[in-house]
Short mmCIF file of C-alpha atoms and ligand atoms in Angstrom, two decimals:
data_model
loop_
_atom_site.label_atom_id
_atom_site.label_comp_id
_atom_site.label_asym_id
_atom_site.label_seq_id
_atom_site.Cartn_x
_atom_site.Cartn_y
_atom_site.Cartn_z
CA UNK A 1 38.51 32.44 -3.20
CA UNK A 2 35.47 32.33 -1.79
CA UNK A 3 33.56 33.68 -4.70
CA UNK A 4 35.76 30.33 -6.24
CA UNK A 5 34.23 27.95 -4.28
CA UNK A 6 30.81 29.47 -4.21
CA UNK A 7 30.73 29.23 -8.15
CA UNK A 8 31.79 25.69 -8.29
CA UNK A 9 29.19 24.72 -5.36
CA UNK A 10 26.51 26.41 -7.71
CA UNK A 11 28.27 24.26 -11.01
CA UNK A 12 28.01 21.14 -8.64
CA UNK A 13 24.52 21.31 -7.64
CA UNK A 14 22.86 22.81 -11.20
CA UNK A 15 24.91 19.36 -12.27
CA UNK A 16 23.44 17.21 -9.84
CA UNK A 17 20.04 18.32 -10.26
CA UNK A 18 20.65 18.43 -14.26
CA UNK A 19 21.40 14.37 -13.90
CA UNK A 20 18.11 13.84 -11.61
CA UNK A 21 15.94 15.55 -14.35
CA UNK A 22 17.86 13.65 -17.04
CA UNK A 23 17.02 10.46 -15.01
CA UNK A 24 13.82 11.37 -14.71
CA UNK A 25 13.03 11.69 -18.33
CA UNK A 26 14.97 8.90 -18.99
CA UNK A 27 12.57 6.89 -16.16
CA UNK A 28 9.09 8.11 -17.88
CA UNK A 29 10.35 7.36 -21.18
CA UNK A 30 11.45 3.58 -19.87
CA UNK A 31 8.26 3.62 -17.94
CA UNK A 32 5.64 4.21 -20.68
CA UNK A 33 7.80 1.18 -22.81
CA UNK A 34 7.27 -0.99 -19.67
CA UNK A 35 3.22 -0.33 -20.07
CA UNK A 36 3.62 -0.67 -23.75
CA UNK A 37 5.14 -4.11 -23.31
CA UNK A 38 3.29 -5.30 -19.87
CA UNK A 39 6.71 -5.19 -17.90
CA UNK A 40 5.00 -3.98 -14.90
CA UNK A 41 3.73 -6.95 -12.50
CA UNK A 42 2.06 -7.30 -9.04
CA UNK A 43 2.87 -8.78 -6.16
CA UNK A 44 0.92 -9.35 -3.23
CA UNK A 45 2.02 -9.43 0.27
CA UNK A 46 -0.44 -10.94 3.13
CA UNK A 47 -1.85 -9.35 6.12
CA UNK A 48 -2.31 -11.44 8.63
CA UNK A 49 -5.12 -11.67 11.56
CA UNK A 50 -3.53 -12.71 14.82
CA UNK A 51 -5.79 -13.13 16.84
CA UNK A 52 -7.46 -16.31 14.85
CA UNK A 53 -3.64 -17.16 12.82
CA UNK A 54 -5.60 -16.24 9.39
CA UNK A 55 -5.22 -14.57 6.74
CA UNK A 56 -7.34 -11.32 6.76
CA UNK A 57 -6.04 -10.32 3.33
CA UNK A 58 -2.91 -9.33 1.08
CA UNK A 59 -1.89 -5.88 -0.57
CA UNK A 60 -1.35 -5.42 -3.90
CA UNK A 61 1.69 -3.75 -4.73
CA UNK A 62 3.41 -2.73 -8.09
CA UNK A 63 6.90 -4.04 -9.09
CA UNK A 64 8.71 -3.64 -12.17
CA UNK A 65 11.58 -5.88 -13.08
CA UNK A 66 14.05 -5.06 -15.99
CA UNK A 67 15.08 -7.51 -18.88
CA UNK A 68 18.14 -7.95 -16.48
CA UNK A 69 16.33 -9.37 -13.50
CA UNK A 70 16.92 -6.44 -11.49
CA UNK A 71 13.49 -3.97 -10.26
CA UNK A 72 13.31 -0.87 -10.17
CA UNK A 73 11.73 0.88 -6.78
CA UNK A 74 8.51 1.74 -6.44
CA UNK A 75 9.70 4.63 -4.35
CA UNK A 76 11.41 5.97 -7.25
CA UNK A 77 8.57 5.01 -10.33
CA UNK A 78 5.49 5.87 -8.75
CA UNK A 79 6.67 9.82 -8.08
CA UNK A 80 7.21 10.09 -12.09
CA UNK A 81 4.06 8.36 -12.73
CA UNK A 82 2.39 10.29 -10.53
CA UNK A 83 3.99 13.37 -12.56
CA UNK A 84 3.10 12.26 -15.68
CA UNK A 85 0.16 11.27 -15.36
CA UNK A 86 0.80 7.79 -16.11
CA UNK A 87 -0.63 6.28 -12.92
CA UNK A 88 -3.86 6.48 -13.95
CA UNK A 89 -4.03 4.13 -16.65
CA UNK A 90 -1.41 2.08 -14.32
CA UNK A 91 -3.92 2.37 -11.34
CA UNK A 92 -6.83 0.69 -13.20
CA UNK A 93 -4.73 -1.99 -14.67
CA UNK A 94 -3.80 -2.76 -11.36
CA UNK A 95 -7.49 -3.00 -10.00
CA UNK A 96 -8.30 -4.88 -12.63
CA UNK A 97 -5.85 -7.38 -12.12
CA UNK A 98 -5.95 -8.13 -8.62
CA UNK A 99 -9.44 -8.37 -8.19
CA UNK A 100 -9.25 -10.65 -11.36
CA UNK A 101 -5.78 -12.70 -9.39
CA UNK A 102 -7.81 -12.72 -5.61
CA UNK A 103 -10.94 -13.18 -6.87
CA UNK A 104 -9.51 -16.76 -8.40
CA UNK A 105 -7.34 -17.02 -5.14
CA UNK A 106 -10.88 -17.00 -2.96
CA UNK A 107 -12.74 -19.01 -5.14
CA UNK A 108 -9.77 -21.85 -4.38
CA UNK A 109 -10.86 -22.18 -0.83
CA UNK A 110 -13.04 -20.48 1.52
CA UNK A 111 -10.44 -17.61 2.77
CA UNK A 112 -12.54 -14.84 1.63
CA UNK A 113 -9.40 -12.96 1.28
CA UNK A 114 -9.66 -9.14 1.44
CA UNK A 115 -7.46 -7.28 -1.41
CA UNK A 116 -6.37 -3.89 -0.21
CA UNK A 117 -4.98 -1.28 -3.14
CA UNK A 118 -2.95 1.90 -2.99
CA UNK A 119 -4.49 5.04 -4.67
CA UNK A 120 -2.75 7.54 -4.98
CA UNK A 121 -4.29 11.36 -4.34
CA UNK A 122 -2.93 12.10 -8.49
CA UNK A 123 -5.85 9.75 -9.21
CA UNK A 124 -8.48 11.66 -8.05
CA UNK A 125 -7.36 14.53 -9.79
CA UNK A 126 -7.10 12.45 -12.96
CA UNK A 127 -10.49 11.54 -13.06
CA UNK A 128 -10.14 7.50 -11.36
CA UNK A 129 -14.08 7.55 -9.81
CA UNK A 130 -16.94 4.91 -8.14
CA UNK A 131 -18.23 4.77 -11.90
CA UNK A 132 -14.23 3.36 -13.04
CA UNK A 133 -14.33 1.43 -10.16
CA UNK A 134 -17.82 -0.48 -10.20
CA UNK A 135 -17.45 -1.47 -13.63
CA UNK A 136 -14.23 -2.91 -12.86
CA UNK A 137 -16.05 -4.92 -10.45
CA UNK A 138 -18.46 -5.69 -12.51
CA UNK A 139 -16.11 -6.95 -14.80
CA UNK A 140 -14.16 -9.47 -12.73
CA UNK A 141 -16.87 -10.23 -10.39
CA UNK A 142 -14.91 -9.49 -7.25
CA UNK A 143 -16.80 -9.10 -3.91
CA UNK A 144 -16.93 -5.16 -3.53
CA UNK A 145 -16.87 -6.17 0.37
CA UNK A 146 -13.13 -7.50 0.21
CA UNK A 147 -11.66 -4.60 -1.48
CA UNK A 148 -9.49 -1.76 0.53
CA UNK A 149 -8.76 1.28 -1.21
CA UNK A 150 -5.86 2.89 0.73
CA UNK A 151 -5.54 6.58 0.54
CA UNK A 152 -2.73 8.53 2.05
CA UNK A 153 -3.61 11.26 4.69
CA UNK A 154 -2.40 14.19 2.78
CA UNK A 155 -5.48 14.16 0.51
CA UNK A 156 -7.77 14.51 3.48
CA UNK A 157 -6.06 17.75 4.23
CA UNK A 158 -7.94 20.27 2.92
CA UNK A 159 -11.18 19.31 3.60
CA UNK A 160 -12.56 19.67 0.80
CA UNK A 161 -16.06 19.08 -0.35
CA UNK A 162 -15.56 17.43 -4.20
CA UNK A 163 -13.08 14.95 -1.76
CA UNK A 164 -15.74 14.06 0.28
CA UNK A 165 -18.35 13.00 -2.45
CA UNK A 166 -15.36 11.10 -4.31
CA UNK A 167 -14.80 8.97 -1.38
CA UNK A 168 -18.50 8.84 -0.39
CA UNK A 169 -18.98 7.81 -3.63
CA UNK A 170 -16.00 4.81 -3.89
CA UNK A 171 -17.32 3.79 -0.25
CA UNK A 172 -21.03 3.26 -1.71
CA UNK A 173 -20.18 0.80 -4.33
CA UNK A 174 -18.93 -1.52 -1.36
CA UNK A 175 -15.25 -1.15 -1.04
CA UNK A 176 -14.11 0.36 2.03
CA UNK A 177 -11.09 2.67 3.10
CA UNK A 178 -8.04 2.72 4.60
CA UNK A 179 -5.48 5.74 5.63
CA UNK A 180 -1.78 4.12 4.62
CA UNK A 181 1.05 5.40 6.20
CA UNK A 182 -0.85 6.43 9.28
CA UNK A 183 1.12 8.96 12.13
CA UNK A 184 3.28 9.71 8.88
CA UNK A 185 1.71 12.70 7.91
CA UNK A 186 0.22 16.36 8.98
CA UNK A 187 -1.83 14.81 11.98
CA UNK A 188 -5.35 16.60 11.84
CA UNK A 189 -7.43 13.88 13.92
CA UNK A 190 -10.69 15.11 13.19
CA UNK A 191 -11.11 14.01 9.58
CA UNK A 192 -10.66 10.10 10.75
CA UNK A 193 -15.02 10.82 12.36
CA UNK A 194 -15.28 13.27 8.94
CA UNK A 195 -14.48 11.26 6.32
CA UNK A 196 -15.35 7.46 5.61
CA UNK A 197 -13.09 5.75 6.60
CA UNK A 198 -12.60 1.90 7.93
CA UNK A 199 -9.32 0.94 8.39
CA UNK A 200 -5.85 3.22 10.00
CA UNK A 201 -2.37 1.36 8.69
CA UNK A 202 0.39 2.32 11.67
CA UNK A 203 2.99 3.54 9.41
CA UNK A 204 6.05 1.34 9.62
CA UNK A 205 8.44 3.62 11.13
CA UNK A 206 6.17 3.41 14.51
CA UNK A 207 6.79 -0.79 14.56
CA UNK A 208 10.83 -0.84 13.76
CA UNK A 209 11.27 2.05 16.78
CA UNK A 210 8.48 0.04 19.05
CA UNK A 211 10.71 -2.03 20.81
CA UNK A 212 13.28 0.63 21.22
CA UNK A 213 11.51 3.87 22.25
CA UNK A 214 8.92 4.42 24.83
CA UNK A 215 7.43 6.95 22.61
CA UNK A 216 6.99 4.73 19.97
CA UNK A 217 4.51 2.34 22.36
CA UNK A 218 2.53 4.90 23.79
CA UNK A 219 1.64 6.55 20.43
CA UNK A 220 0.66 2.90 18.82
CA UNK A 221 -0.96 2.33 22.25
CA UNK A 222 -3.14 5.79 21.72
CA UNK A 223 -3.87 4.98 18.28
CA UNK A 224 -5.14 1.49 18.86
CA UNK A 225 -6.94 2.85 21.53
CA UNK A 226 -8.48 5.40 19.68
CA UNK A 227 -9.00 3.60 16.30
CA UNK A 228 -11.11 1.11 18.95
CA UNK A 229 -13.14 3.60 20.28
CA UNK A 230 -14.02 4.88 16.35
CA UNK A 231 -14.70 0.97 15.33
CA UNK A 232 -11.96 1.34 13.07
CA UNK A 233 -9.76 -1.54 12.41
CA UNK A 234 -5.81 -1.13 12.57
CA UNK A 235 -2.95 -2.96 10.41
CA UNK A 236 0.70 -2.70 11.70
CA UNK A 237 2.53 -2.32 9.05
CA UNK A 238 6.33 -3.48 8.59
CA UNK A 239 6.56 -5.78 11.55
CA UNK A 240 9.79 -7.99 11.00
CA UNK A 241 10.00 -10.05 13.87
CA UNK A 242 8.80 -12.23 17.08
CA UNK A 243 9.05 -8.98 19.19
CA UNK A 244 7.94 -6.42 17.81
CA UNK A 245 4.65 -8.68 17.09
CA UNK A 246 4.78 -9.68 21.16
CA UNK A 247 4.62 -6.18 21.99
CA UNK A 248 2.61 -5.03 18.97
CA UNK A 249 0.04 -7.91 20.38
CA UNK A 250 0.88 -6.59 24.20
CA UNK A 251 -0.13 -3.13 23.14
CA UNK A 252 -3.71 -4.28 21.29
CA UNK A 253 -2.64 -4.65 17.72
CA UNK A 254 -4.44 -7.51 16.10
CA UNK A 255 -4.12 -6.65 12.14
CA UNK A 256 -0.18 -7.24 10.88
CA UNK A 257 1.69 -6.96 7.60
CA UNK A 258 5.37 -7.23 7.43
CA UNK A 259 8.28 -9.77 6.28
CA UNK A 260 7.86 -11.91 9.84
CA UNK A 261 5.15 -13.58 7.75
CA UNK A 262 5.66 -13.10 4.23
CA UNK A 263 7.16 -10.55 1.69
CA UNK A 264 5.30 -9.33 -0.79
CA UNK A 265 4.67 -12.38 -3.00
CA UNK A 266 3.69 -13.28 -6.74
CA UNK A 267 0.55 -14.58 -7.61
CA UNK A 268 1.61 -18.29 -7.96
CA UNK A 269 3.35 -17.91 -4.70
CA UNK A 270 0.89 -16.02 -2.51
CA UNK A 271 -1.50 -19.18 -4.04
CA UNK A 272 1.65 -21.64 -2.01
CA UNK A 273 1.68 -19.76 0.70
CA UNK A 274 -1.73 -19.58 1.48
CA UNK A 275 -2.15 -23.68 1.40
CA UNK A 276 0.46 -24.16 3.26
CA UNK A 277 0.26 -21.76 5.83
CA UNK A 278 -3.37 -20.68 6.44
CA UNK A 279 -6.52 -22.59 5.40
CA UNK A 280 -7.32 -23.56 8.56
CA UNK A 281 -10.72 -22.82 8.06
CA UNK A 282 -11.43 -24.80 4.76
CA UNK A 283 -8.45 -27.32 4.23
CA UNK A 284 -8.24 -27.81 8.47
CA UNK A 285 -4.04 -26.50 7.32
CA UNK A 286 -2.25 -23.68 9.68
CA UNK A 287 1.43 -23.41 10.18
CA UNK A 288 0.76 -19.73 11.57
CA UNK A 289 -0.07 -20.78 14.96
CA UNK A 290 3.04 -22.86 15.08
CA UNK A 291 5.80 -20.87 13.94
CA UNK A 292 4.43 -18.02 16.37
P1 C2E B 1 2.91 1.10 1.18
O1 C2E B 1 1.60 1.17 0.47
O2 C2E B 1 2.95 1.63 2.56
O3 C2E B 1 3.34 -0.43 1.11
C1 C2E B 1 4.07 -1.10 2.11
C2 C2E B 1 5.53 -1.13 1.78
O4 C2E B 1 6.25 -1.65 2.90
C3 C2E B 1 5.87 -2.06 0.60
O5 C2E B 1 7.00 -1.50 -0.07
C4 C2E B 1 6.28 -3.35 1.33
O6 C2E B 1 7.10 -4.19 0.54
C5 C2E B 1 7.02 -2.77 2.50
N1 C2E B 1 7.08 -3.70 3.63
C6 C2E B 1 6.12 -4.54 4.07
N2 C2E B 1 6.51 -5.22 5.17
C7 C2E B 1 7.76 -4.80 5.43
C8 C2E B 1 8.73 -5.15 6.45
O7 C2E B 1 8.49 -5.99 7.34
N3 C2E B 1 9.92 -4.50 6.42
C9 C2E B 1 10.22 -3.57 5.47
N4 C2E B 1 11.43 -3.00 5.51
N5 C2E B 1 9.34 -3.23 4.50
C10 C2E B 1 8.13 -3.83 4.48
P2 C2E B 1 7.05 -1.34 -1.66
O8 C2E B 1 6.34 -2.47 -2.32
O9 C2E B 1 8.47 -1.07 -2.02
O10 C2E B 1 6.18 -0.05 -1.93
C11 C2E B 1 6.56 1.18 -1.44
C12 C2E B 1 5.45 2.19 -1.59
O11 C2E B 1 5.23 2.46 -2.96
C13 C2E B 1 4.11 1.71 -1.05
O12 C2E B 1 4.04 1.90 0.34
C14 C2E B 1 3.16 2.60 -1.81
O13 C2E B 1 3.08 3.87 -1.21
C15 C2E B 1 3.86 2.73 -3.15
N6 C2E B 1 3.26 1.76 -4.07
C16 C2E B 1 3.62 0.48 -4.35
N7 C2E B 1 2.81 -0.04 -5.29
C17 C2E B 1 1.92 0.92 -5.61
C18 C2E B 1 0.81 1.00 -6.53
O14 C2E B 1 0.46 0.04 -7.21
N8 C2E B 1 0.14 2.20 -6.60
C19 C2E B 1 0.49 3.27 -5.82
N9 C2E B 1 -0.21 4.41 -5.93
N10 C2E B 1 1.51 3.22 -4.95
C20 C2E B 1 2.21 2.06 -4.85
MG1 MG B 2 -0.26 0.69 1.00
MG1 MG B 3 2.09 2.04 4.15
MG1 MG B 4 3.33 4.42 1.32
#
């Protein structure tokens, strides 16, 4: 009996996993179609500065909507590009674009908006470098000095040399760099004075549990602290309301990105957003300070 159930346990899960490679393959196959025929779009979501109600800058951030209407997950397309190798060619599109999108959103009005971008660690090994990167810039003639490359821990892990000059390199054409997902990861301190970097993004998992655990505060209390005493700035990421920006602001945190101000946002409507909500500075506008 047991034997029984054993061997149908083993014919359940060799079934399961069978349908998540099948969906897989089925995903890469859709996603190299949604290249082929520009199906894959950006949206840009704004981080704001709270200590002066502006806008510091937005994030770039990948979405891909079906002929239906529905999208499909980042969370669940970026792991099979990042297998297949197809985030490379994705990864430069999407440099290209949003420098090409903010570059016309600054040139609107006197925001200087900064324009941070995820790359992911599979880009590095596929060969995405400062040479890609400053003829991209080049290209669309977008302020080096606005642009945030955000890197996830993990790749400053093994402390590696050829790492080092990559992101020596990428820092020395202008942009700067930021640690996404910050706390998240295998927490090796150290490589935040080693390595480059500008900018620490409190992963969001720190703001939804701030108001509820203790532990929560004292950890984004540390890092602020810290990230302040390493002249690094720090972006709360994923704050969705009143209080948990009150105590975010209570604990230091100045930097904040998260649906209390705005969801990640196409082009057209970041552009809407931005006039009616920020340009304090060059169109005297700024419903921030109000509805906070
Ligand atoms: P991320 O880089 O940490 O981006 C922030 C994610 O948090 C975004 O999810 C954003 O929509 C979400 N978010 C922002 N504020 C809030 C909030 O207040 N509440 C909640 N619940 N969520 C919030 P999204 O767009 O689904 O992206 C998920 C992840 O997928 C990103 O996390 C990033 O790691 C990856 N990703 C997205 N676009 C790209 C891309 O173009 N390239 C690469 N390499 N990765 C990307
Ligand atoms: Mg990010
Ligand atoms: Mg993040
Ligand atoms: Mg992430």
């Amino acid at each position: 009996k047991a034997k029984e159930n054993g061997r149908n346990q083993f014919h359940f899960f060799a079934k399961s996993m069978q349908q998540q490679v099948n969906r897989r393959v089925e995903l890469e196959h859709k996603l190299r179609n949604a290249i082929k025929n520009q199906e894959l779009n950006l949206f840009y979501q704004p981080i704001v500065d709270t200590q002066s109600a502006s806008l510091y800058g937005v994030e770039a951030l990948m979405r891909w909507q079906l002929s239906d209407g529905s999208f499909i997950s980042p969370e669940e397309f970026i792991p099979v590009a990042e297998e297949s190798g197809l985030i490379n060619e994705m990864g430069e599109w999407l440099i290209k674009q949003a420098c090409s999108d903010i570059q016309l959103l600054n040139s609107n009005c006197d925001c200087q908006c900064m324009l941070s971008v995820n790359v992911s660690s599979q880009q590095y090994r596929l060969g995405f470098n400062a040479e890609i990167l400053s003829t991209i810039l080049n290209d669309t003639q977008f302020n080096a000095n606005l642009l945030n490359l955000e890197i996830t821990e993990s790749i400053l892990l093994d402390n590696d040399q050829a790492v080092m000059n990559w992101l020596q390199d990428l820092r020395a054409t202008g942009a700067q760099l930021a640690i996404d997902d910050f706390g998240t990861g295998y927490s090796s301190l150290s490589y935040l004075r080693r390595f480059p970097i500008n900018t620490i993004k409190i992963d969001r998992s720190f703001i939804s549990d701030l108001t509820a655990s203790e532990d929560s505060a004292v950890l984004v209390k540390a890092i602020v602290s810290m990230a302040d005493s390493l002249n690094l700035k720090v972006i709360a990421e994923g704050v969705e309301n009143n209080i948990q920006l009150k105590s975010l602001n209570d604990l230091g945190g100045q930097y904040v990105q998260g649906y209390f101000y705005a969801k990640p946002l196409p082009i057209d409507a970041l552009q809407t957003w931005v006039n009616e909500h920020i340009c304090r500075f060059c169109c005297k506008k700024n419903k921030l300070t109000e509805s906070t």
